[in-house]
PDB file of C-alpha atoms in Angstrom:
ATOM      1  CA  MET A   1       0.000   0.000   0.000  1.00 86.00           C
ATOM      2  CA  ALA A   2       2.858   2.418   0.762  1.00 92.00           C
ATOM      3  CA  TYR A   3       4.179   1.929  -2.788  1.00 93.00           C
ATOM      4  CA  SER A   4       0.882   3.142  -4.275  1.00 95.00           C
ATOM      5  CA  TRP A   5       0.844   6.245  -2.067  1.00 96.00           C
ATOM      6  CA  PHE A   6       4.446   7.075  -2.907  1.00 97.00           C
ATOM      7  CA  LYS A   7       3.777   6.548  -6.616  1.00 96.00           C
ATOM      8  CA  ALA A   8       0.614   8.681  -6.608  1.00 97.00           C
ATOM      9  CA  PHE A   9       2.316  11.615  -4.913  1.00 97.00           C
ATOM     10  CA  HIS A  10       5.444  11.134  -7.020  1.00 97.00           C
ATOM     11  CA  ILE A  11       3.287  11.677 -10.116  1.00 96.00           C
ATOM     12  CA  VAL A  12       1.628  14.717  -8.509  1.00 97.00           C
ATOM     13  CA  GLY A  13       5.071  16.129  -7.717  1.00 97.00           C
ATOM     14  CA  ILE A  14       6.241  15.576 -11.299  1.00 97.00           C
ATOM     15  CA  VAL A  15       3.210  17.383 -12.717  1.00 97.00           C
ATOM     16  CA  VAL A  16       3.649  20.346 -10.360  1.00 98.00           C
ATOM     17  CA  TRP A  17       7.417  20.512 -10.901  1.00 98.00           C
ATOM     18  CA  PHE A  18       7.203  20.448 -14.675  1.00 97.00           C
ATOM     19  CA  ALA A  19       4.333  22.936 -14.762  1.00 97.00           C
ATOM     20  CA  GLY A  20       6.549  25.287 -12.766  1.00 97.00           C
ATOM     21  CA  LEU A  21       9.608  24.723 -14.954  1.00 97.00           C
ATOM     22  CA  PHE A  22       7.670  25.206 -18.189  1.00 95.00           C
ATOM     23  CA  TYR A  23       6.002  28.414 -17.031  1.00 97.00           C
ATOM     24  CA  LEU A  24       9.077  29.822 -15.297  1.00 97.00           C
ATOM     25  CA  VAL A  25      11.158  30.003 -18.457  1.00 96.00           C
ATOM     26  CA  ARG A  26       8.130  31.372 -20.324  1.00 95.00           C
ATOM     27  CA  LEU A  27       8.101  34.214 -17.770  1.00 97.00           C
ATOM     28  CA  PHE A  28      11.824  34.710 -18.415  1.00 97.00           C
ATOM     29  CA  ILE A  29      11.019  35.152 -22.115  1.00 95.00           C
ATOM     30  CA  TYR A  30       8.413  37.813 -21.331  1.00 96.00           C
ATOM     31  CA  HIS A  31      10.813  39.443 -18.865  1.00 97.00           C
ATOM     32  CA  VAL A  32      13.496  39.750 -21.558  1.00 96.00           C
ATOM     33  CA  GLU A  33      10.980  40.983 -24.131  1.00 94.00           C
ATOM     34  CA  ALA A  34       9.818  43.685 -21.704  1.00 96.00           C
ATOM     35  CA  ASN A  35      13.114  45.444 -22.480  1.00 94.00           C
ATOM     36  CA  GLU A  36      11.670  46.276 -25.915  1.00 91.00           C
ATOM     37  CA  GLU A  37       8.779  48.221 -24.373  1.00 93.00           C
ATOM     38  CA  PRO A  38       8.865  51.982 -23.801  1.00 93.00           C
ATOM     39  CA  GLU A  39       8.888  53.407 -20.293  1.00 95.00           C
ATOM     40  CA  PRO A  40       6.971  53.245 -17.968  1.00 96.00           C
ATOM     41  CA  ALA A  41       5.635  49.924 -19.334  1.00 95.00           C
ATOM     42  CA  ARG A  42       9.134  48.400 -19.319  1.00 95.00           C
ATOM     43  CA  THR A  43       9.683  48.952 -15.592  1.00 96.00           C
ATOM     44  CA  ILE A  44       6.139  47.942 -14.658  1.00 97.00           C
ATOM     45  CA  LEU A  45       6.323  44.707 -16.670  1.00 97.00           C
ATOM     46  CA  LYS A  46       9.791  43.766 -15.446  1.00 97.00           C
ATOM     47  CA  ASN A  47       8.777  44.323 -11.827  1.00 97.00           C
ATOM     48  CA  GLN A  48       5.629  42.248 -12.304  1.00 97.00           C
ATOM     49  CA  TYR A  49       7.510  39.405 -14.003  1.00 97.00           C
ATOM     50  CA  GLN A  50      10.100  39.422 -11.229  1.00 97.00           C
ATOM     51  CA  ILE A  51       7.354  38.990  -8.617  1.00 97.00           C
ATOM     52  CA  MET A  52       5.682  36.240 -10.644  1.00 98.00           C
ATOM     53  CA  GLU A  53       8.982  34.411 -11.179  1.00 98.00           C
ATOM     54  CA  LYS A  54       9.839  34.421  -7.475  1.00 98.00           C
ATOM     55  CA  ARG A  55       6.399  33.223  -6.447  1.00 98.00           C
ATOM     56  CA  LEU A  56       6.299  30.517  -9.088  1.00 98.00           C
ATOM     57  CA  TYR A  57       9.770  29.269  -8.183  1.00 98.00           C
ATOM     58  CA  ASN A  58       9.235  29.317  -4.416  1.00 98.00           C
ATOM     59  CA  ILE A  59       5.572  28.293  -4.151  1.00 97.00           C
ATOM     60  CA  ILE A  60       5.162  25.823  -7.030  1.00 97.00           C
ATOM     61  CA  THR A  61       8.414  24.741  -8.664  1.00 98.00           C
ATOM     62  CA  ASN A  62      10.511  24.107  -5.531  1.00 98.00           C
ATOM     63  CA  PRO A  63       7.780  22.197  -3.667  1.00 98.00           C
ATOM     64  CA  GLY A  64       7.108  20.155  -6.820  1.00 98.00           C
ATOM     65  CA  MET A  65      10.770  19.187  -7.031  1.00 98.00           C
ATOM     66  CA  PHE A  66      10.976  18.336  -3.333  1.00 98.00           C
ATOM     67  CA  LEU A  67       7.791  16.248  -3.459  1.00 98.00           C
ATOM     68  CA  THR A  68       9.027  14.401  -6.558  1.00 98.00           C
ATOM     69  CA  VAL A  69      12.387  13.566  -4.993  1.00 98.00           C
ATOM     70  CA  ALA A  70      10.935  12.663  -1.579  1.00 98.00           C
ATOM     71  CA  MET A  71       8.361  10.319  -3.101  1.00 97.00           C
ATOM     72  CA  ALA A  72      11.016   8.778  -5.365  1.00 97.00           C
ATOM     73  CA  ILE A  73      13.071   7.997  -2.264  1.00 97.00           C
ATOM     74  CA  GLY A  74       9.940   6.479  -0.734  1.00 97.00           C
ATOM     75  CA  LEU A  75       9.424   4.350  -3.840  1.00 96.00           C
ATOM     76  CA  LEU A  76      13.011   3.148  -3.716  1.00 96.00           C
ATOM     77  CA  THR A  77      12.701   2.184  -0.055  1.00 96.00           C
ATOM     78  CA  THR A  78       9.721  -0.032  -0.897  1.00 95.00           C
ATOM     79  CA  GLU A  79      11.475  -1.663  -3.878  1.00 93.00           C
ATOM     80  CA  PRO A  80      15.258  -1.347  -3.371  1.00 94.00           C
ATOM     81  CA  GLU A  81      16.013  -4.105  -5.906  1.00 94.00           C
ATOM     82  CA  VAL A  82      15.050  -1.715  -8.715  1.00 92.00           C
ATOM     83  CA  LEU A  83      18.286   0.180  -8.017  1.00 93.00           C
ATOM     84  CA  LYS A  84      20.141  -2.622  -9.810  1.00 94.00           C
ATOM     85  CA  GLN A  85      18.367  -1.976 -13.126  1.00 93.00           C
ATOM     86  CA  GLY A  86      20.053  -0.009 -15.903  1.00 90.00           C
ATOM     87  CA  TRP A  87      16.989   1.957 -16.982  1.00 91.00           C
ATOM     88  CA  LEU A  88      16.742   3.476 -13.509  1.00 93.00           C
ATOM     89  CA  HIS A  89      20.375   4.621 -13.631  1.00 94.00           C
ATOM     90  CA  VAL A  90      19.654   6.487 -16.879  1.00 92.00           C
ATOM     91  CA  LYS A  91      16.444   7.921 -15.408  1.00 94.00           C
ATOM     92  CA  LEU A  92      18.224   9.080 -12.255  1.00 96.00           C
ATOM     93  CA  GLY A  93      20.943  10.668 -14.393  1.00 96.00           C
ATOM     94  CA  LEU A  94      18.303  12.607 -16.298  1.00 95.00           C
ATOM     95  CA  VAL A  95      16.657  13.633 -13.023  1.00 96.00           C
ATOM     96  CA  LEU A  96      20.013  14.975 -11.811  1.00 97.00           C
ATOM     97  CA  LEU A  97      20.295  16.983 -15.035  1.00 97.00           C
ATOM     98  CA  LEU A  98      16.772  18.253 -14.447  1.00 97.00           C
ATOM     99  CA  ILE A  99      17.649  19.310 -10.904  1.00 98.00           C
ATOM    100  CA  GLY A 100      20.647  21.164 -12.363  1.00 97.00           C
ATOM    101  CA  TYR A 101      18.332  22.834 -14.884  1.00 98.00           C
ATOM    102  CA  HIS A 102      16.010  23.774 -12.014  1.00 98.00           C
ATOM    103  CA  HIS A 103      18.843  25.480 -10.142  1.00 98.00           C
ATOM    104  CA  TYR A 104      20.121  27.121 -13.331  1.00 98.00           C
ATOM    105  CA  CYS A 105      16.665  28.693 -13.683  1.00 97.00           C
ATOM    106  CA  LYS A 106      17.163  30.206 -10.221  1.00 98.00           C
ATOM    107  CA  ARG A 107      20.449  31.669 -11.433  1.00 98.00           C
ATOM    108  CA  LEU A 108      18.762  33.133 -14.528  1.00 97.00           C
ATOM    109  CA  MET A 109      16.026  34.562 -12.328  1.00 97.00           C
ATOM    110  CA  LYS A 110      18.638  36.381 -10.237  1.00 97.00           C
ATOM    111  CA  GLN A 111      20.375  37.663 -13.369  1.00 97.00           C
ATOM    112  CA  LEU A 112      17.082  38.969 -14.750  1.00 97.00           C
ATOM    113  CA  ALA A 113      16.381  40.763 -11.469  1.00 96.00           C
ATOM    114  CA  LYS A 114      19.757  42.528 -11.750  1.00 96.00           C
ATOM    115  CA  ASP A 115      19.384  43.192 -15.528  1.00 95.00           C
ATOM    116  CA  GLU A 116      22.455  41.011 -16.140  1.00 96.00           C
ATOM    117  CA  CYS A 117      20.856  38.219 -18.182  1.00 96.00           C
ATOM    118  CA  LYS A 118      22.537  37.783 -21.576  1.00 95.00           C
ATOM    119  CA  TRP A 119      19.978  35.336 -22.978  1.00 95.00           C
ATOM    120  CA  SER A 120      17.735  36.500 -25.820  1.00 92.00           C
ATOM    121  CA  SER A 121      14.063  35.576 -25.856  1.00 89.00           C
ATOM    122  CA  GLN A 122      14.745  33.183 -28.731  1.00 85.00           C
ATOM    123  CA  GLN A 123      17.531  31.453 -26.797  1.00 90.00           C
ATOM    124  CA  LEU A 124      15.222  31.143 -23.793  1.00 93.00           C
ATOM    125  CA  ARG A 125      12.570  29.560 -26.014  1.00 88.00           C
ATOM    126  CA  ALA A 126      15.107  26.906 -26.986  1.00 86.00           C
ATOM    127  CA  LEU A 127      16.125  26.452 -23.340  1.00 92.00           C
ATOM    128  CA  ASN A 128      12.463  25.938 -22.467  1.00 90.00           C
ATOM    129  CA  GLU A 129      12.413  22.795 -24.614  1.00 86.00           C
ATOM    130  CA  ALA A 130      15.106  21.001 -22.564  1.00 89.00           C
ATOM    131  CA  PRO A 131      12.747  19.824 -19.806  1.00 92.00           C
ATOM    132  CA  THR A 132      10.272  18.634 -22.454  1.00 88.00           C
ATOM    133  CA  VAL A 133      12.856  16.320 -23.972  1.00 86.00           C
ATOM    134  CA  MET A 134      13.940  15.086 -20.541  1.00 91.00           C
ATOM    135  CA  LEU A 135      10.311  14.507 -19.532  1.00 92.00           C
ATOM    136  CA  VAL A 136       9.637  12.419 -22.633  1.00 86.00           C
ATOM    137  CA  VAL A 137      12.700  10.233 -22.091  1.00 86.00           C
ATOM    138  CA  ILE A 138      12.073   9.871 -18.329  1.00 92.00           C
ATOM    139  CA  VAL A 139       8.457   8.827 -18.883  1.00 91.00           C
ATOM    140  CA  LEU A 140       9.452   6.361 -21.601  1.00 85.00           C
ATOM    141  CA  LEU A 141      12.058   4.835 -19.303  1.00 89.00           C
ATOM    142  CA  ALA A 142       9.553   4.603 -16.435  1.00 91.00           C
ATOM    143  CA  VAL A 143       6.951   2.928 -18.626  1.00 89.00           C
ATOM    144  CA  PHE A 144       9.126   0.581 -20.708  1.00 87.00           C
ATOM    145  CA  LYS A 145      11.951   0.083 -18.191  1.00 88.00           C
ATOM    146  CA  ASN A 146      14.562  -2.287 -19.676  1.00 82.00           C
ATOM    147  CA  ASN A 147      12.315  -3.034 -22.679  1.00 82.00           C
ATOM    148  CA  LEU A 148      12.541   0.476 -24.125  1.00 73.00           C
ATOM    149  CA  PRO A 149      12.332   0.157 -27.912  1.00 73.00           C
ATOM    150  CA  THR A 150      15.463   2.230 -28.522  1.00 72.00           C
ATOM    151  CA  ASP A 151      15.305   2.224 -32.291  1.00 79.00           C
ATOM    152  CA  ILE A 152      11.855   3.821 -32.461  1.00 77.00           C
ATOM    153  CA  THR A 153      12.366   5.866 -29.304  1.00 72.00           C
ATOM    154  CA  ALA A 154      15.693   7.305 -30.395  1.00 74.00           C
ATOM    155  CA  TRP A 155      14.276   8.469 -33.713  1.00 79.00           C
ATOM    156  CA  GLY A 156      11.152   9.776 -31.981  1.00 80.00           C
ATOM    157  CA  VAL A 157      13.192  11.850 -29.541  1.00 76.00           C
ATOM    158  CA  VAL A 158      15.435  13.144 -32.345  1.00 76.00           C
ATOM    159  CA  GLY A 159      12.336  13.995 -34.367  1.00 84.00           C
ATOM    160  CA  LEU A 160      10.788  15.745 -31.379  1.00 81.00           C
ATOM    161  CA  VAL A 161      13.909  17.842 -30.817  1.00 78.00           C
ATOM    162  CA  ILE A 162      14.082  18.809 -34.509  1.00 80.00           C
ATOM    163  CA  PHE A 163      10.370  19.609 -34.555  1.00 86.00           C
ATOM    164  CA  MET A 164      10.697  21.831 -31.473  1.00 80.00           C
ATOM    165  CA  ALA A 165      13.747  23.624 -32.882  1.00 77.00           C
ATOM    166  CA  VAL A 166      12.002  24.306 -36.198  1.00 82.00           C
ATOM    167  CA  THR A 167       8.833  25.422 -34.417  1.00 84.00           C
ATOM    168  CA  ILE A 168      10.802  27.829 -32.216  1.00 77.00           C
ATOM    169  CA  GLN A 169      12.527  29.332 -35.240  1.00 77.00           C
ATOM    170  CA  LEU A 170       9.290  29.673 -37.215  1.00 84.00           C
ATOM    171  CA  TYR A 171       7.488  31.241 -34.284  1.00 82.00           C
ATOM    172  CA  ALA A 172      10.315  33.722 -33.687  1.00 77.00           C
ATOM    173  CA  ARG A 173      10.303  34.628 -37.393  1.00 81.00           C
ATOM    174  CA  LYS A 174       6.531  35.109 -37.370  1.00 86.00           C
ATOM    175  CA  ARG A 175       6.720  37.373 -34.320  1.00 80.00           C
ATOM    176  CA  ARG A 176       9.509  39.413 -35.898  1.00 78.00           C
ATOM    177  CA  LEU A 177       7.551  39.836 -39.157  1.00 85.00           C
ATOM    178  CA  ASP A 178       4.360  40.730 -37.281  1.00 85.00           C
ATOM    179  CA  LYS A 179       6.259  43.331 -35.277  1.00 78.00           C
ATOM    180  CA  GLU A 180       7.779  44.784 -38.456  1.00 79.00           C
ATOM    181  CA  LYS A 181       4.304  45.060 -40.013  1.00 83.00           C
ATOM    182  CA  LEU A 182       3.065  46.939 -36.953  1.00 80.00           C
ATOM    183  CA  THR A 183       5.980  49.376 -36.906  1.00 72.00           C
ATOM    184  CA  GLU A 184       5.914  50.135 -40.666  1.00 74.00           C
ATOM    185  CA  PRO A 185       2.704  52.220 -40.596  1.00 68.00           C
ATOM    186  CA  VAL A 186       3.962  54.126 -37.552  1.00 61.00           C
ATOM    187  CA  ALA A 187       7.279  54.852 -39.268  1.00 61.00           C
ATOM    188  CA  GLN A 188       5.480  55.983 -42.460  1.00 66.00           C
ATOM    189  CA  GLN A 189       3.218  58.304 -40.472  1.00 66.00           C
ATOM    190  CA  GLN A 190       6.198  59.954 -38.800  1.00 64.00           C
ATOM    191  CA  THR A 191       7.855  60.793 -42.143  1.00 61.00           C
TER     192      THR A 191
END
């Protein structure tokens, strides 16, 4: 019975953690893009994003990570023999990378607060895809364990990464063209 409780809350923790990570970097993108706004909107937006980032990180993302890790430890205490399986070693390695990503987001948040962040909004969009790829691989490992169909999975993950990269580039291009269309009439009116 303990295994089921640990597993249920492990899944809840994962959902909360990833929701926080996905939205946090999205806020970073908006924070960076606020620099393109005229004053006083720029300052107002940046202050609001800074508040939202801190709250999201401290109230949702951190607790989600802690719940995920705590419940994973609980799961491992109920089934310690699983620690001998290769798929779990890969999964745990990815989770460590994800924890590093989580803490790197904290670093970016501090840099944004000090106006020292060097990332562009397009670079942040690409960064935002990293947890998606890790989530897909982690879930596949958890479901298939040692029977992961690596040939199909590998190509699926590669395809997913390429698709996300192309989508990011197309979206950034569309936004740039839309912005240019909006500024053209203004520039023509001023001349």
